[in-house]
mmCIF file of C-alpha atoms in Angstrom:
data_model
loop_
_atom_site.group_PDB
_atom_site.id
_atom_site.type_symbol
_atom_site.label_atom_id
_atom_site.label_comp_id
_atom_site.label_asym_id
_atom_site.label_seq_id
_atom_site.Cartn_x
_atom_site.Cartn_y
_atom_site.Cartn_z
ATOM 1 C CA MET A 891 39.054 -2.564 1.799
ATOM 2 C CA SER A 892 38.339 0.684 -0.048
ATOM 3 C CA ALA A 893 37.898 4.013 1.719
ATOM 4 C CA PHE A 894 34.259 3.945 0.574
ATOM 5 C CA ALA A 895 33.711 0.581 2.273
ATOM 6 C CA VAL A 896 35.356 1.802 5.487
ATOM 7 C CA ALA A 897 33.240 4.970 5.535
ATOM 8 C CA THR A 898 30.135 2.885 4.866
ATOM 9 C CA LEU A 899 30.927 0.551 7.756
ATOM 10 C CA VAL A 900 31.369 3.518 10.098
ATOM 11 C CA LEU A 901 28.060 5.062 8.941
ATOM 12 C CA TRP A 902 26.306 1.730 9.413
ATOM 13 C CA LEU A 903 27.654 1.319 12.955
ATOM 14 C CA VAL A 904 26.746 4.893 13.915
ATOM 15 C CA SER A 905 23.234 4.473 12.512
ATOM 16 C CA VAL A 906 22.561 1.199 14.324
ATOM 17 C CA VAL A 907 23.912 2.439 17.653
ATOM 18 C CA ALA A 908 21.980 5.704 17.398
ATOM 19 C CA ALA A 909 18.801 3.810 16.502
ATOM 20 C CA GLY A 910 19.219 1.552 19.524
ATOM 21 C CA LEU A 911 19.810 4.461 21.903
ATOM 22 C CA VAL A 912 16.953 6.618 20.616
ATOM 23 C CA ARG A 913 14.270 4.190 19.433
ATOM 24 C CA GLY A 914 15.171 0.833 20.918
ATOM 25 C CA ARG A 915 16.436 -2.594 19.940
ATOM 26 C CA ALA A 916 13.687 -3.449 17.435
ATOM 27 C CA PHE A 917 14.285 -0.378 15.299
ATOM 28 C CA ALA A 918 18.049 -0.854 15.543
ATOM 29 C CA GLY A 919 17.668 -4.413 14.280
ATOM 30 C CA PHE A 920 15.461 -3.295 11.400
ATOM 31 C CA LEU A 921 17.908 -0.561 10.431
ATOM 32 C CA GLY A 922 20.900 -2.860 10.812
ATOM 33 C CA VAL A 923 19.517 -5.447 8.380
ATOM 34 C CA LEU A 924 18.171 -2.999 5.794
ATOM 35 C CA LEU A 925 21.179 -0.686 5.745
ATOM 36 C CA GLY A 926 23.497 -3.675 5.977
ATOM 37 C CA ILE A 927 22.180 -5.236 2.763
ATOM 38 C CA HIS A 928 22.228 -1.882 0.996
ATOM 39 C CA SER A 929 25.779 -1.207 2.170
ATOM 40 C CA LEU A 930 27.100 -4.588 1.026
ATOM 41 C CA VAL A 931 25.683 -4.075 -2.466
ATOM 42 C CA ALA A 932 27.002 -0.512 -2.648
ATOM 43 C CA ALA A 933 30.481 -1.605 -1.542
ATOM 44 C CA GLY A 934 30.426 -4.398 -4.122
ATOM 45 C CA LEU A 935 29.615 -1.974 -6.938
ATOM 46 C CA TRP A 936 31.983 0.791 -5.860
ATOM 47 C CA GLU A 937 34.768 -0.174 -8.266
ATOM 48 C CA ALA A 938 32.326 -0.258 -11.189
ATOM 49 C CA TRP A 939 31.001 3.182 -10.259
ATOM 50 C CA SER A 940 34.516 4.559 -9.911
ATOM 51 C CA ALA A 941 35.611 3.066 -13.237
ATOM 52 C CA ALA A 942 32.670 4.848 -14.887
ATOM 53 C CA GLY A 943 33.704 8.156 -13.292
ATOM 54 C CA LEU A 944 30.583 8.174 -11.099
ATOM 55 C CA GLY A 945 32.218 7.667 -7.721
ATOM 56 C CA PRO A 946 31.376 11.120 -6.265
ATOM 57 C CA VAL A 947 27.795 10.956 -7.565
ATOM 58 C CA ALA A 948 27.248 7.470 -6.134
ATOM 59 C CA ALA A 949 28.756 8.528 -2.810
ATOM 60 C CA ALA A 950 26.380 11.490 -2.602
ATOM 61 C CA PHE A 951 23.320 9.327 -3.258
ATOM 62 C CA HIS A 952 24.664 6.742 -0.811
ATOM 63 C CA ALA A 953 24.894 9.445 1.847
ATOM 64 C CA THR A 954 21.225 10.409 1.352
ATOM 65 C CA VAL A 955 20.220 6.871 2.352
ATOM 66 C CA PHE A 956 21.884 7.234 5.748
ATOM 67 C CA VAL A 957 20.605 10.783 6.238
ATOM 68 C CA HIS A 958 17.046 9.670 5.475
ATOM 69 C CA PHE A 959 17.093 6.755 7.899
ATOM 70 C CA LEU A 960 18.820 8.734 10.635
ATOM 71 C CA SER A 961 16.034 11.317 10.274
ATOM 72 C CA LEU A 962 13.589 8.583 11.299
ATOM 73 C CA LEU A 963 15.053 8.738 14.792
ATOM 74 C CA ARG A 964 12.759 11.769 15.097
ATOM 75 C CA PRO A 965 9.923 10.797 12.748
ATOM 76 C CA ALA A 966 7.811 13.562 11.217
ATOM 77 C CA MET A 967 6.353 14.529 7.858
ATOM 78 C CA ARG A 968 9.053 16.381 5.927
ATOM 79 C CA PRO A 969 8.640 19.466 3.696
ATOM 80 C CA LEU A 970 9.037 19.275 -0.074
ATOM 81 C CA PRO A 971 12.659 20.568 -0.163
ATOM 82 C CA TRP A 972 13.715 17.774 2.193
ATOM 83 C CA ARG A 973 11.912 15.171 0.122
ATOM 84 C CA LEU A 974 13.490 16.473 -3.084
ATOM 85 C CA VAL A 975 17.030 16.506 -1.712
ATOM 86 C CA VAL A 976 16.986 13.578 0.733
ATOM 87 C CA SER A 977 13.949 11.269 0.822
ATOM 88 C CA TRP A 978 13.329 10.671 -2.881
ATOM 89 C CA PRO A 979 17.016 10.284 -3.869
ATOM 90 C CA ALA A 980 17.482 7.930 -0.912
ATOM 91 C CA HIS A 981 14.513 5.745 -1.877
ATOM 92 C CA TRP A 982 15.585 5.652 -5.524
ATOM 93 C CA PHE A 983 19.185 4.757 -4.729
ATOM 94 C CA MET A 984 18.264 2.121 -2.140
ATOM 95 C CA ALA A 985 15.713 0.490 -4.445
ATOM 96 C CA ALA A 986 18.252 0.407 -7.256
ATOM 97 C CA THR A 987 21.004 -1.085 -5.097
ATOM 98 C CA LEU A 988 18.655 -3.779 -3.774
ATOM 99 C CA LEU A 989 17.775 -4.696 -7.349
ATOM 100 C CA ALA A 990 21.494 -4.654 -8.233
ATOM 101 C CA PHE A 991 22.268 -7.444 -5.757
ATOM 102 C CA PRO A 992 23.116 -9.986 -8.527
ATOM 103 C CA TRP A 993 25.649 -7.553 -10.027
ATOM 104 C CA ALA A 994 27.273 -7.098 -6.615
ATOM 105 C CA ILE A 995 27.534 -10.880 -6.227
ATOM 106 C CA ALA A 996 29.227 -11.090 -9.624
ATOM 107 C CA ALA A 997 31.683 -8.367 -8.618
ATOM 108 C CA ALA A 998 32.421 -10.174 -5.348
ATOM 109 C CA PHE A 999 33.521 -13.231 -7.343
ATOM 110 C CA GLY A 1000 35.833 -11.143 -9.500
ATOM 111 C CA ALA A 1001 33.584 -10.814 -12.552
ATOM 112 C CA THR A 1002 32.979 -7.486 -14.257
ATOM 113 C CA PRO A 1003 29.389 -6.403 -13.409
ATOM 114 C CA HIS A 1004 28.387 -5.471 -16.953
ATOM 115 C CA GLY A 1005 25.029 -3.679 -17.103
ATOM 116 C CA TRP A 1006 25.112 -2.645 -13.449
ATOM 117 C CA TRP A 1007 23.283 0.527 -14.520
ATOM 118 C CA LEU A 1008 20.141 -1.355 -15.601
ATOM 119 C CA PRO A 1009 18.485 -1.549 -12.134
ATOM 120 C CA PHE A 1010 19.162 2.167 -11.686
ATOM 121 C CA LEU A 1011 17.262 2.934 -14.887
ATOM 122 C CA LEU A 1012 14.430 0.641 -13.796
ATOM 123 C CA ALA A 1013 14.311 2.449 -10.461
ATOM 124 C CA LEU A 1014 13.841 5.765 -12.280
ATOM 125 C CA ARG A 1015 10.701 4.306 -13.838
ATOM 126 C CA GLY A 1016 9.706 3.186 -10.351
ATOM 127 C CA MET A 1017 10.115 6.739 -9.052
ATOM 128 C CA TRP A 1018 7.689 7.988 -11.686
ATOM 129 C CA GLN A 1019 5.126 5.319 -10.767
ATOM 130 C CA SER A 1020 5.570 6.011 -7.066
ATOM 131 C CA LEU A 1021 4.843 9.715 -7.452
ATOM 132 C CA ARG A 1022 1.606 9.432 -9.427
ATOM 133 C CA THR A 1023 -1.659 7.541 -9.130
ATOM 134 C CA PRO A 1024 -3.565 7.121 -12.407
ATOM 135 C CA TRP A 1025 -7.352 7.530 -12.411
ATOM 136 C CA THR A 1026 -9.122 4.292 -13.289
ATOM 137 C CA THR A 1027 -12.725 3.212 -13.740
ATOM 138 C CA VAL A 1028 -13.625 -0.322 -12.665
ATOM 139 C CA HIS A 1029 -16.847 -2.270 -13.259
ATOM 140 C CA LEU A 1030 -17.534 -5.266 -11.000
ATOM 141 C CA ARG A 1031 -20.321 -7.699 -11.810
ATOM 142 C CA LEU A 1032 -21.980 -9.526 -8.895
ATOM 143 C CA ASP A 1033 -24.169 -12.292 -10.292
ATOM 144 C CA GLY A 1034 -24.026 -14.797 -7.443
ATOM 145 C CA SER A 1035 -22.858 -17.614 -9.689
ATOM 146 C CA PRO A 1036 -20.803 -20.254 -7.834
ATOM 147 C CA VAL A 1037 -17.119 -20.627 -8.680
ATOM 148 C CA ALA A 1038 -14.957 -23.585 -7.674
ATOM 149 C CA GLY A 1039 -11.893 -22.725 -5.600
ATOM 150 C CA LEU A 1040 -10.247 -19.321 -5.312
ATOM 151 C CA GLY A 1041 -9.086 -17.594 -8.461
ATOM 152 C CA ARG A 1042 -9.121 -14.489 -10.591
ATOM 153 C CA HIS A 1043 -12.555 -13.597 -11.891
ATOM 154 C CA GLY A 1044 -13.719 -11.845 -15.035
ATOM 155 C CA HIS A 1045 -15.401 -8.488 -14.669
ATOM 156 C CA GLY A 1046 -18.179 -9.407 -17.096
ATOM 157 C CA SER A 1047 -19.959 -7.233 -19.645
ATOM 158 C CA ARG A 1048 -23.525 -7.152 -18.303
ATOM 159 C CA ARG A 1049 -24.304 -3.989 -16.391
ATOM 160 C CA GLU A 1050 -27.283 -2.422 -14.682
ATOM 161 C CA ALA A 1051 -28.673 1.047 -15.322
ATOM 162 C CA SER A 1052 -28.015 2.425 -11.820
ATOM 163 C CA PRO A 1053 -25.027 0.656 -10.267
ATOM 164 C CA LEU A 1054 -23.624 1.465 -6.850
ATOM 165 C CA ARG A 1055 -20.746 3.917 -7.246
ATOM 166 C CA ILE A 1056 -17.956 3.768 -4.685
ATOM 167 C CA VAL A 1057 -14.469 5.173 -4.292
ATOM 168 C CA GLN A 1058 -12.038 2.979 -2.398
ATOM 169 C CA ILE A 1059 -9.024 4.594 -0.749
ATOM 170 C CA SER A 1060 -6.531 2.043 0.482
ATOM 171 C CA ASP A 1061 -3.041 2.152 1.949
ATOM 172 C CA PRO A 1062 -2.372 5.872 1.484
ATOM 173 C CA HIS A 1063 0.650 5.574 3.808
ATOM 174 C CA LEU A 1064 1.229 9.272 4.446
ATOM 175 C CA GLY A 1065 4.975 9.728 4.200
ATOM 176 C CA PRO A 1066 7.785 10.542 1.760
ATOM 177 C CA PHE A 1067 5.746 9.771 -1.373
ATOM 178 C CA MET A 1068 2.242 10.534 -0.106
ATOM 179 C CA SER A 1069 2.316 14.091 1.205
ATOM 180 C CA VAL A 1070 -0.616 15.736 2.934
ATOM 181 C CA ALA A 1071 -1.188 17.833 -0.204
ATOM 182 C CA ARG A 1072 -1.180 14.780 -2.481
ATOM 183 C CA LEU A 1073 -3.668 12.831 -0.329
ATOM 184 C CA ARG A 1074 -5.828 15.942 0.044
ATOM 185 C CA ALA A 1075 -5.985 16.154 -3.755
ATOM 186 C CA VAL A 1076 -7.124 12.507 -3.822
ATOM 187 C CA ALA A 1077 -9.850 13.378 -1.307
ATOM 188 C CA GLU A 1078 -10.918 16.415 -3.364
ATOM 189 C CA ARG A 1079 -11.209 14.312 -6.532
ATOM 190 C CA THR A 1080 -13.190 11.753 -4.550
ATOM 191 C CA VAL A 1081 -15.712 14.374 -3.451
ATOM 192 C CA ALA A 1082 -15.933 15.751 -7.003
ATOM 193 C CA ALA A 1083 -16.811 12.263 -8.287
ATOM 194 C CA ALA A 1084 -19.917 12.307 -6.015
ATOM 195 C CA PRO A 1085 -19.880 8.562 -5.205
ATOM 196 C CA ASP A 1086 -22.594 6.803 -3.238
ATOM 197 C CA LEU A 1087 -19.984 5.606 -0.736
ATOM 198 C CA VAL A 1088 -16.323 6.186 0.104
ATOM 199 C CA LEU A 1089 -14.682 3.130 1.668
ATOM 200 C CA LEU A 1090 -11.216 3.281 3.212
ATOM 201 C CA THR A 1091 -9.459 -0.037 3.759
ATOM 202 C CA GLY A 1092 -6.674 0.882 6.150
ATOM 203 C CA ASP A 1093 -2.968 1.649 6.526
ATOM 204 C CA PHE A 1094 -2.977 5.413 6.768
ATOM 205 C CA PHE A 1095 0.426 6.124 8.333
ATOM 206 C CA THR A 1096 4.157 5.484 8.011
ATOM 207 C CA MET A 1097 6.894 6.155 10.553
ATOM 208 C CA GLU A 1098 7.038 9.785 9.436
ATOM 209 C CA SER A 1099 3.337 10.555 9.620
ATOM 210 C CA LYS A 1100 2.871 8.941 13.031
ATOM 211 C CA GLY A 1101 5.137 11.697 14.313
ATOM 212 C CA SER A 1102 2.961 14.492 12.861
ATOM 213 C CA PRO A 1103 -0.341 14.810 14.749
ATOM 214 C CA GLY A 1104 -3.240 16.051 12.651
ATOM 215 C CA CYS A 1105 -1.734 15.232 9.255
ATOM 216 C CA LEU A 1106 -4.359 12.609 8.381
ATOM 217 C CA THR A 1107 -7.195 14.922 9.391
ATOM 218 C CA GLU A 1108 -5.738 17.687 7.246
ATOM 219 C CA ALA A 1109 -5.271 15.353 4.278
ATOM 220 C CA LEU A 1110 -8.779 13.868 4.405
ATOM 221 C CA ALA A 1111 -10.592 17.081 5.369
ATOM 222 C CA PRO A 1112 -12.507 17.286 2.033
ATOM 223 C CA LEU A 1113 -14.277 14.007 2.899
ATOM 224 C CA LYS A 1114 -16.209 15.883 5.586
ATOM 225 C CA ALA A 1115 -18.534 16.908 2.735
ATOM 226 C CA LEU A 1116 -19.523 13.229 2.378
ATOM 227 C CA GLU A 1117 -20.136 12.531 6.074
ATOM 228 C CA GLY A 1118 -22.543 9.644 6.488
ATOM 229 C CA ARG A 1119 -21.215 8.030 3.318
ATOM 230 C CA THR A 1120 -17.598 7.397 4.392
ATOM 231 C CA PHE A 1121 -16.487 4.275 6.277
ATOM 232 C CA ALA A 1122 -13.157 2.677 7.144
ATOM 233 C CA CYS A 1123 -11.521 -0.390 8.663
ATOM 234 C CA PHE A 1124 -8.167 -0.880 10.366
ATOM 235 C CA GLY A 1125 -5.075 -2.058 8.504
ATOM 236 C CA ASN A 1126 -2.042 -3.703 10.091
ATOM 237 C CA HIS A 1127 -0.079 -0.452 10.424
ATOM 238 C CA ASP A 1128 -3.060 1.248 12.046
ATOM 239 C CA HIS A 1129 -2.596 -0.970 15.091
ATOM 240 C CA GLU A 1130 0.672 0.884 15.718
ATOM 241 C CA ALA A 1131 -1.368 4.019 16.552
ATOM 242 C CA PRO A 1132 -5.047 2.970 16.787
ATOM 243 C CA ALA A 1133 -6.229 5.879 18.922
ATOM 244 C CA LYS A 1134 -4.610 8.382 16.566
ATOM 245 C CA VAL A 1135 -6.189 6.761 13.507
ATOM 246 C CA ARG A 1136 -9.624 6.655 15.103
ATOM 247 C CA ALA A 1137 -9.524 10.273 16.305
ATOM 248 C CA GLU A 1138 -8.277 11.708 13.012
ATOM 249 C CA LEU A 1139 -10.808 9.768 10.944
ATOM 250 C CA GLU A 1140 -13.666 10.816 13.217
ATOM 251 C CA ALA A 1141 -12.581 14.445 12.870
ATOM 252 C CA VAL A 1142 -13.410 14.340 9.145
ATOM 253 C CA GLY A 1143 -16.630 12.365 9.505
ATOM 254 C CA VAL A 1144 -15.251 8.944 8.549
ATOM 255 C CA ARG A 1145 -16.873 6.166 10.576
ATOM 256 C CA LEU A 1146 -14.385 3.499 11.629
ATOM 257 C CA LEU A 1147 -15.846 -0.011 11.778
ATOM 258 C CA VAL A 1148 -13.844 -2.396 13.962
ATOM 259 C CA ASP A 1149 -15.631 -5.757 13.858
ATOM 260 C CA GLU A 1150 -18.804 -3.740 13.460
ATOM 261 C CA HIS A 1151 -21.445 -3.209 10.809
ATOM 262 C CA CYS A 1152 -23.908 -0.572 9.698
ATOM 263 C CA THR A 1153 -26.603 -0.084 7.083
ATOM 264 C CA VAL A 1154 -26.680 2.760 4.590
ATOM 265 C CA GLU A 1155 -29.412 3.792 2.167
ATOM 266 C CA THR A 1156 -28.093 4.861 -1.220
ATOM 267 C CA GLU A 1157 -29.653 5.730 -4.565
ATOM 268 C CA ALA A 1158 -28.644 2.256 -5.708
ATOM 269 C CA GLY A 1159 -30.370 0.567 -2.759
ATOM 270 C CA THR A 1160 -29.579 -0.593 0.761
ATOM 271 C CA VAL A 1161 -25.970 -1.452 1.559
ATOM 272 C CA GLN A 1162 -24.787 -3.362 4.606
ATOM 273 C CA ILE A 1163 -21.166 -2.505 5.417
ATOM 274 C CA VAL A 1164 -19.135 -4.835 7.624
ATOM 275 C CA GLY A 1165 -15.759 -3.633 8.866
ATOM 276 C CA ALA A 1166 -13.398 -6.429 9.968
ATOM 277 C CA ASP A 1167 -10.536 -5.640 12.308
ATOM 278 C CA PHE A 1168 -7.048 -6.606 11.197
ATOM 279 C CA CYS A 1169 -5.499 -9.605 12.946
ATOM 280 C CA TRP A 1170 -2.666 -12.029 12.218
ATOM 281 C CA ARG A 1171 -3.727 -14.935 14.425
ATOM 282 C CA ASP A 1172 -6.919 -16.986 14.685
ATOM 283 C CA ARG A 1173 -8.345 -15.215 11.649
ATOM 284 C CA ALA A 1174 -10.794 -17.971 10.759
ATOM 285 C CA ALA A 1175 -12.256 -18.103 14.281
ATOM 286 C CA ARG A 1176 -12.486 -14.331 14.615
ATOM 287 C CA LEU A 1177 -14.142 -13.879 11.235
ATOM 288 C CA ALA A 1178 -16.562 -16.722 11.997
ATOM 289 C CA GLN A 1179 -17.547 -14.963 15.220
ATOM 290 C CA LEU A 1180 -17.979 -11.645 13.418
ATOM 291 C CA PHE A 1181 -20.287 -13.010 10.733
ATOM 292 C CA ALA A 1182 -22.250 -15.077 13.240
ATOM 293 C CA ARG A 1183 -23.146 -11.745 14.873
ATOM 294 C CA VAL A 1184 -23.933 -10.024 11.579
ATOM 295 C CA PRO A 1185 -26.770 -11.721 9.710
ATOM 296 C CA LYS A 1186 -27.399 -10.853 6.085
ATOM 297 C CA LEU A 1187 -30.147 -8.405 5.276
ATOM 298 C CA ASP A 1188 -32.716 -9.292 2.642
ATOM 299 C CA ASP A 1189 -32.222 -7.362 -0.607
ATOM 300 C CA ALA A 1190 -29.224 -5.448 0.801
ATOM 301 C CA LEU A 1191 -25.824 -5.553 -0.837
ATOM 302 C CA ARG A 1192 -23.236 -6.683 1.703
ATOM 303 C CA ILE A 1193 -19.791 -5.085 1.417
ATOM 304 C CA VAL A 1194 -17.026 -6.284 3.726
ATOM 305 C CA LEU A 1195 -14.024 -4.073 4.455
ATOM 306 C CA LEU A 1196 -11.114 -6.462 5.048
ATOM 307 C CA HIS A 1197 -7.648 -4.932 4.833
ATOM 308 C CA ASP A 1198 -5.712 -8.138 4.166
ATOM 309 C CA PRO A 1199 -6.929 -10.150 1.145
ATOM 310 C CA GLY A 1200 -5.116 -13.157 2.559
ATOM 311 C CA ALA A 1201 -7.943 -13.422 5.106
ATOM 312 C CA PHE A 1202 -10.608 -13.673 2.386
ATOM 313 C CA ARG A 1203 -10.344 -17.466 2.383
ATOM 314 C CA HIS A 1204 -11.286 -17.454 6.098
ATOM 315 C CA ILE A 1205 -14.622 -15.688 5.609
ATOM 316 C CA PRO A 1206 -17.411 -18.283 5.957
ATOM 317 C CA GLU A 1207 -18.558 -19.174 2.452
ATOM 318 C CA GLY A 1208 -21.580 -17.178 1.370
ATOM 319 C CA ASP A 1209 -20.891 -14.324 3.801
ATOM 320 C CA GLY A 1210 -18.645 -12.232 1.552
ATOM 321 C CA GLN A 1211 -20.896 -10.994 -1.235
ATOM 322 C CA LEU A 1212 -18.291 -8.314 -2.021
ATOM 323 C CA VAL A 1213 -15.085 -7.960 -0.021
ATOM 324 C CA LEU A 1214 -12.841 -4.932 -0.511
ATOM 325 C CA SER A 1215 -9.182 -5.262 0.436
ATOM 326 C CA GLY A 1216 -5.809 -3.574 -0.014
ATOM 327 C CA HIS A 1217 -2.600 -4.390 1.893
ATOM 328 C CA THR A 1218 -0.621 -5.865 -1.034
ATOM 329 C CA HIS A 1219 -0.265 -2.534 -2.905
ATOM 330 C CA GLY A 1220 -1.232 -4.538 -5.979
ATOM 331 C CA GLY A 1221 1.923 -6.593 -5.604
ATOM 332 C CA GLN A 1222 4.019 -3.375 -5.679
ATOM 333 C CA VAL A 1223 6.712 -4.910 -7.894
ATOM 334 C CA GLY A 1224 5.590 -6.780 -10.988
ATOM 335 C CA LEU A 1225 4.683 -6.808 -14.651
ATOM 336 C CA LEU A 1226 1.265 -5.137 -14.675
ATOM 337 C CA SER A 1227 2.637 -2.241 -16.714
ATOM 338 C CA LEU A 1228 3.514 -4.793 -19.405
ATOM 339 C CA GLY A 1229 0.000 -6.259 -19.412
ATOM 340 C CA LYS A 1230 0.937 -9.302 -17.311
ATOM 341 C CA THR A 1231 -0.542 -10.302 -13.943
ATOM 342 C CA LEU A 1232 2.702 -11.510 -12.318
ATOM 343 C CA THR A 1233 3.819 -9.624 -9.207
ATOM 344 C CA ALA A 1234 6.187 -10.227 -6.316
ATOM 345 C CA VAL A 1235 3.181 -11.281 -4.210
ATOM 346 C CA SER A 1236 1.755 -13.773 -6.707
ATOM 347 C CA ALA A 1237 5.220 -15.183 -7.389
ATOM 348 C CA THR A 1238 5.897 -15.923 -3.725
ATOM 349 C CA SER A 1239 2.483 -16.657 -2.202
ATOM 350 C CA SER A 1240 -1.133 -17.618 -2.870
ATOM 351 C CA VAL A 1241 -2.457 -14.316 -1.502
ATOM 352 C CA PRO A 1242 -4.699 -12.436 -3.993
ATOM 353 C CA ASP A 1243 -2.565 -9.507 -5.060
ATOM 354 C CA HIS A 1244 -4.752 -7.252 -7.225
ATOM 355 C CA GLY A 1245 -8.019 -7.131 -9.110
ATOM 356 C CA PHE A 1246 -11.211 -9.179 -8.993
ATOM 357 C CA TRP A 1247 -11.318 -12.661 -7.402
ATOM 358 C CA ALA A 1248 -13.999 -15.258 -6.701
ATOM 359 C CA ARG A 1249 -14.569 -18.169 -4.328
ATOM 360 C CA GLY A 1250 -17.950 -19.853 -4.369
ATOM 361 C CA THR A 1251 -20.527 -17.056 -4.566
ATOM 362 C CA ASP A 1252 -18.257 -14.614 -2.738
ATOM 363 C CA ARG A 1253 -16.279 -11.925 -4.554
ATOM 364 C CA LEU A 1254 -13.106 -10.037 -3.626
ATOM 365 C CA TYR A 1255 -11.666 -6.860 -5.078
ATOM 366 C CA VAL A 1256 -8.038 -6.110 -4.178
ATOM 367 C CA HIS A 1257 -7.225 -2.435 -4.660
ATOM 368 C CA ARG A 1258 -3.726 -1.620 -5.953
ATOM 369 C CA ALA A 1259 -3.475 1.047 -3.236
ATOM 370 C CA THR A 1260 -3.421 4.811 -3.185
ATOM 371 C CA GLY A 1261 0.145 4.923 -1.847
ATOM 372 C CA HIS A 1262 2.856 2.419 -0.929
ATOM 373 C CA TYR A 1263 5.288 1.464 1.828
ATOM 374 C CA GLY A 1264 7.906 -1.208 2.513
ATOM 375 C CA PHE A 1265 10.051 -1.763 -0.583
ATOM 376 C CA PRO A 1266 11.309 1.730 -1.463
ATOM 377 C CA LEU A 1267 9.415 2.128 -4.753
ATOM 378 C CA ARG A 1268 6.561 0.846 -6.868
ATOM 379 C CA MET A 1269 7.917 -0.895 -9.955
ATOM 380 C CA GLY A 1270 5.704 -2.145 -12.754
ATOM 381 C CA VAL A 1271 2.573 -1.932 -10.594
ATOM 382 C CA PRO A 1272 0.834 1.457 -10.773
ATOM 383 C CA GLY A 1273 -1.271 2.730 -7.898
ATOM 384 C CA GLU A 1274 -5.023 3.066 -8.156
ATOM 385 C CA GLU A 1275 -7.556 5.853 -7.794
ATOM 386 C CA GLY A 1276 -11.029 6.164 -9.273
ATOM 387 C CA VAL A 1277 -14.644 5.050 -9.208
ATOM 388 C CA ILE A 1278 -15.737 1.440 -8.846
ATOM 389 C CA TYR A 1279 -19.156 0.613 -10.316
ATOM 390 C CA ILE A 1280 -20.870 -2.377 -8.695
ATOM 391 C CA HIS A 1281 -23.469 -4.108 -10.872
ATOM 392 C CA ARG A 1282 -25.872 -6.628 -9.309
ATOM 393 C CA VAL A 1283 -27.153 -8.795 -12.129
ATOM 394 C CA ALA A 1284 -28.833 -12.170 -12.392
ATOM 395 C CA PRO A 1285 -26.701 -15.210 -13.221
ATOM 396 C CA ALA A 1286 -26.287 -15.889 -16.921
#
């Protein structure tokens, strides 16, 4: 066993024990699995790195991974210097090593891992996509035409003169890649766009931001200028700190709808907004109960805020005129940058991952997310920010 492997084993043991003592068994288990996989891949590639004269560089990046995760024992939003030196290098190196798993397997069987550097180059591209959110303009056509089954839906070319203009903010995940300043800039651009409505579809925090009271209020402060036009629903991560999410949204004038609804008058007409709470179990029954309590309004556009697009299929047919979701981060890893629709989500599940979908007369738009979380980087799936134009037109 190499000295690098021995040092890695010691760091892994120290990290898991410290996590268990400070934050409990669940976090220790999470850290043990994640750092364990990373460590096995890194140990498997060590000889290749050393042969290329990159041993010291790889060891330094490897160390940032452990420093970053040990810092989560005392979670808090970190300043830019820390992110530059620790958080971003750690996320890049961990993402690259996870992608390099096949090369590590080859090395374990005695083969030379030719091209081991390829996932590290791909991860550099992922860093660039993770640190920026391109501005996009989306046009959605609601014509009420029935569609068999659940599938992707065309946006259509017919448009009305005065469509409803909304900005959706989804999954900002304040943390290493989404700083307070970056999310505040998103909020400032949202206000400058002067939309009819701003709709936030959940998942505001990460481990780091939950340890920094007031950070969400500071980041979304510009939205106070649109009070009365801003609404939100809970995402799955928001249930880790529901009182904090509610208080910080209310402080900036964002109304949180938890299995509730409201009606708003806009220049484009009356809009009924339904905010569904996030839940894993009994989704069909809970959504049926919600919509039984919320009858449709004549001539009003109904918009449903539903964090998880996987629950779209459980909305009673005909009750989801337009459903806005997030949660998948657009698939987060995929081929969208190459003009293809394939993502990690679509390849492994039937959950709608991004874009416009239809089932019967109901429509779903899955936002690619303002930020990201989970897998260390975005790769091939850019984030999303911009104005969504909603056109209500008659069926062709």
